[in-house]
Amino acid sequence: MHFSLKQIALFDAIVRMGSLSRAAEEVALSQSAASMALKELEDSLGTKLFHRQGRKLILNENGRRLQPKAHSIILLAAEITQPETKELEGMLRIAASTTVGNYVLPECSAAFLSRHPKVRLVISTATINETVERVEA
């Protein structure tokens, strides 16, 4: 039994969206590629997951049993791919020109500090030439 995460994501999307074409769009496949991926998933599992009535797909008993497991797989995959966020802490020194320091950094630094309260921010402003010299030193 071999199936891909993309096939499981497609199956989950079909169940949620109620349509192969909308599910294909959600998982970034053409409708024909999605149709083929669904067929390959069913072949791999050795069972049909939907009753087909014309172009309409209706989840059958096998599909209903698979759906919660497929959804769990998608949630776990999303969790794995999310980078673990470590809380930032320590000191951050920023050297900026007077204009940037007075007009841009106050708003940016306030937003940054609200998300990272353990960071101590030290901003020094000077002319552009002085700022470049400080950074190069």
Short mmCIF file of C-alpha atoms in Angstrom, two decimals:
data_model
loop_
_atom_site.label_atom_id
_atom_site.label_comp_id
_atom_site.label_asym_id
_atom_site.label_seq_id
_atom_site.Cartn_x
_atom_site.Cartn_y
_atom_site.Cartn_z
CA MET A 1 0.00 0.00 0.00
CA HIS A 2 1.61 3.24 -1.17
CA PHE A 3 -0.09 6.60 -1.22
CA SER A 4 1.12 10.16 -1.03
CA LEU A 5 0.35 12.99 1.34
CA LYS A 6 -0.91 14.91 -1.69
CA GLN A 7 -3.48 12.16 -2.36
CA ILE A 8 -4.61 12.20 1.27
CA ALA A 9 -4.84 16.00 1.17
CA LEU A 10 -6.92 15.77 -2.00
CA PHE A 11 -9.27 13.21 -0.42
CA ASP A 12 -9.66 15.39 2.68
CA ALA A 13 -10.33 18.45 0.51
CA ILE A 14 -12.95 16.60 -1.58
CA VAL A 15 -14.78 15.64 1.60
CA ARG A 16 -14.62 19.19 3.00
CA MET A 17 -15.34 21.04 -0.25
CA GLY A 18 -17.88 18.61 -1.67
CA SER A 19 -16.37 18.87 -5.13
CA LEU A 20 -13.42 17.38 -6.98
CA SER A 21 -12.81 20.58 -8.96
CA ARG A 22 -12.79 22.83 -5.86
CA ALA A 23 -10.62 20.32 -3.99
CA ALA A 24 -8.21 20.17 -6.94
CA GLU A 25 -7.89 23.94 -6.84
CA GLU A 26 -7.23 23.89 -3.09
CA VAL A 27 -4.38 21.37 -3.40
CA ALA A 28 -3.00 23.01 -6.56
CA LEU A 29 -3.77 20.23 -9.04
CA SER A 30 -5.55 20.34 -12.37
CA GLN A 31 -8.91 18.61 -12.36
CA SER A 32 -7.56 15.75 -14.49
CA ALA A 33 -4.52 15.32 -12.19
CA ALA A 34 -6.83 15.33 -9.17
CA SER A 35 -9.08 12.72 -10.76
CA MET A 36 -6.03 10.55 -11.46
CA ALA A 37 -4.67 11.06 -7.92
CA LEU A 38 -8.00 10.00 -6.43
CA LYS A 39 -8.09 6.89 -8.64
CA GLU A 40 -4.50 6.04 -7.61
CA LEU A 41 -5.39 6.47 -3.93
CA GLU A 42 -8.40 4.19 -4.29
CA ASP A 43 -6.31 1.64 -6.22
CA SER A 44 -3.61 1.77 -3.56
CA LEU A 45 -6.15 1.22 -0.78
CA GLY A 46 -7.92 -1.45 -2.79
CA THR A 47 -11.33 0.15 -2.30
CA LYS A 48 -13.56 2.90 -3.63
CA LEU A 49 -14.05 5.88 -1.32
CA PHE A 50 -16.95 7.50 -3.14
CA HIS A 51 -20.10 6.47 -4.97
CA ARG A 52 -20.09 8.16 -8.35
CA GLN A 53 -23.31 9.58 -9.75
CA GLY A 54 -22.35 11.18 -13.02
CA ARG A 55 -19.74 13.75 -12.06
CA LYS A 56 -20.91 13.87 -8.45
CA LEU A 57 -18.88 12.13 -5.72
CA ILE A 58 -20.74 10.85 -2.66
CA LEU A 59 -18.67 9.59 0.27
CA ASN A 60 -19.29 5.88 0.85
CA GLU A 61 -18.77 3.84 4.03
CA ASN A 62 -15.07 3.25 3.26
CA GLY A 63 -14.58 6.96 2.70
CA ARG A 64 -16.41 7.79 5.93
CA ARG A 65 -14.05 5.47 7.84
CA LEU A 66 -10.98 6.98 6.19
CA GLN A 67 -11.99 10.63 6.52
CA PRO A 68 -11.14 11.25 10.22
CA LYS A 69 -7.83 9.44 9.81
CA ALA A 70 -6.99 11.37 6.65
CA HIS A 71 -7.84 14.65 8.34
CA SER A 72 -5.59 13.73 11.29
CA ILE A 73 -2.74 12.96 8.89
CA ILE A 74 -3.15 16.39 7.26
CA LEU A 75 -3.18 18.14 10.65
CA LEU A 76 -0.05 16.24 11.75
CA ALA A 77 1.72 17.06 8.50
CA ALA A 78 0.87 20.74 8.96
CA GLU A 79 2.20 20.60 12.52
CA ILE A 80 5.45 18.98 11.38
CA THR A 81 6.05 21.58 8.69
CA GLN A 82 5.44 24.52 11.02
CA PRO A 83 8.76 25.72 12.37
CA GLU A 84 8.90 25.55 16.13
CA THR A 85 8.88 29.08 17.36
CA LYS A 86 11.28 29.78 20.15
CA GLU A 87 10.60 32.86 22.19
CA LEU A 88 13.17 35.53 21.45
CA GLU A 89 15.05 37.12 24.32
CA GLY A 90 18.16 39.18 24.85
CA MET A 91 19.39 42.46 23.47
CA LEU A 92 18.93 43.76 19.95
CA ARG A 93 20.98 46.79 18.92
CA ILE A 94 19.80 48.82 15.94
CA ALA A 95 21.75 51.65 14.36
CA ALA A 96 19.73 53.88 12.06
CA SER A 97 19.83 57.22 10.36
CA THR A 98 18.05 60.02 12.16
CA THR A 99 15.13 60.00 9.73
CA VAL A 100 14.58 56.24 9.99
CA GLY A 101 15.16 56.29 13.74
CA ASN A 102 12.63 59.05 14.29
CA TYR A 103 9.92 58.15 11.78
CA VAL A 104 10.07 54.44 10.95
CA LEU A 105 11.53 52.59 13.91
CA PRO A 106 9.14 53.75 16.65
CA GLU A 107 6.15 52.00 15.06
CA CYS A 108 8.16 48.97 13.93
CA SER A 109 9.89 48.55 17.27
CA ALA A 110 6.61 48.84 19.19
CA ALA A 111 5.08 46.07 17.07
CA PHE A 112 8.21 43.93 17.44
CA LEU A 113 8.37 44.39 21.22
CA SER A 114 4.69 43.55 21.64
CA ARG A 115 5.39 40.16 20.00
CA HIS A 116 8.74 39.65 21.76
CA PRO A 117 8.50 41.19 25.25
CA LYS A 118 11.72 39.55 26.50
CA VAL A 119 13.84 41.44 23.98
CA ARG A 120 15.62 44.59 25.11
CA LEU A 121 15.86 46.98 22.19
CA VAL A 122 18.66 49.56 21.98
CA ILE A 123 18.33 52.05 19.13
CA SER A 124 21.01 54.56 18.29
CA THR A 125 20.46 57.25 15.68
CA ALA A 126 23.00 59.35 13.84
CA THR A 127 23.66 60.72 10.39
CA ILE A 128 23.88 58.20 7.59
CA ASN A 129 27.68 58.43 7.46
CA GLU A 130 28.01 57.97 11.22
CA THR A 131 25.60 55.03 11.15
CA VAL A 132 27.56 53.32 8.37
CA GLU A 133 30.80 53.86 10.30
CA ARG A 134 29.29 52.35 13.47
CA VAL A 135 28.00 49.29 11.63
CA GLU A 136 31.34 48.74 9.89
CA ALA A 137 33.29 49.08 13.15
#
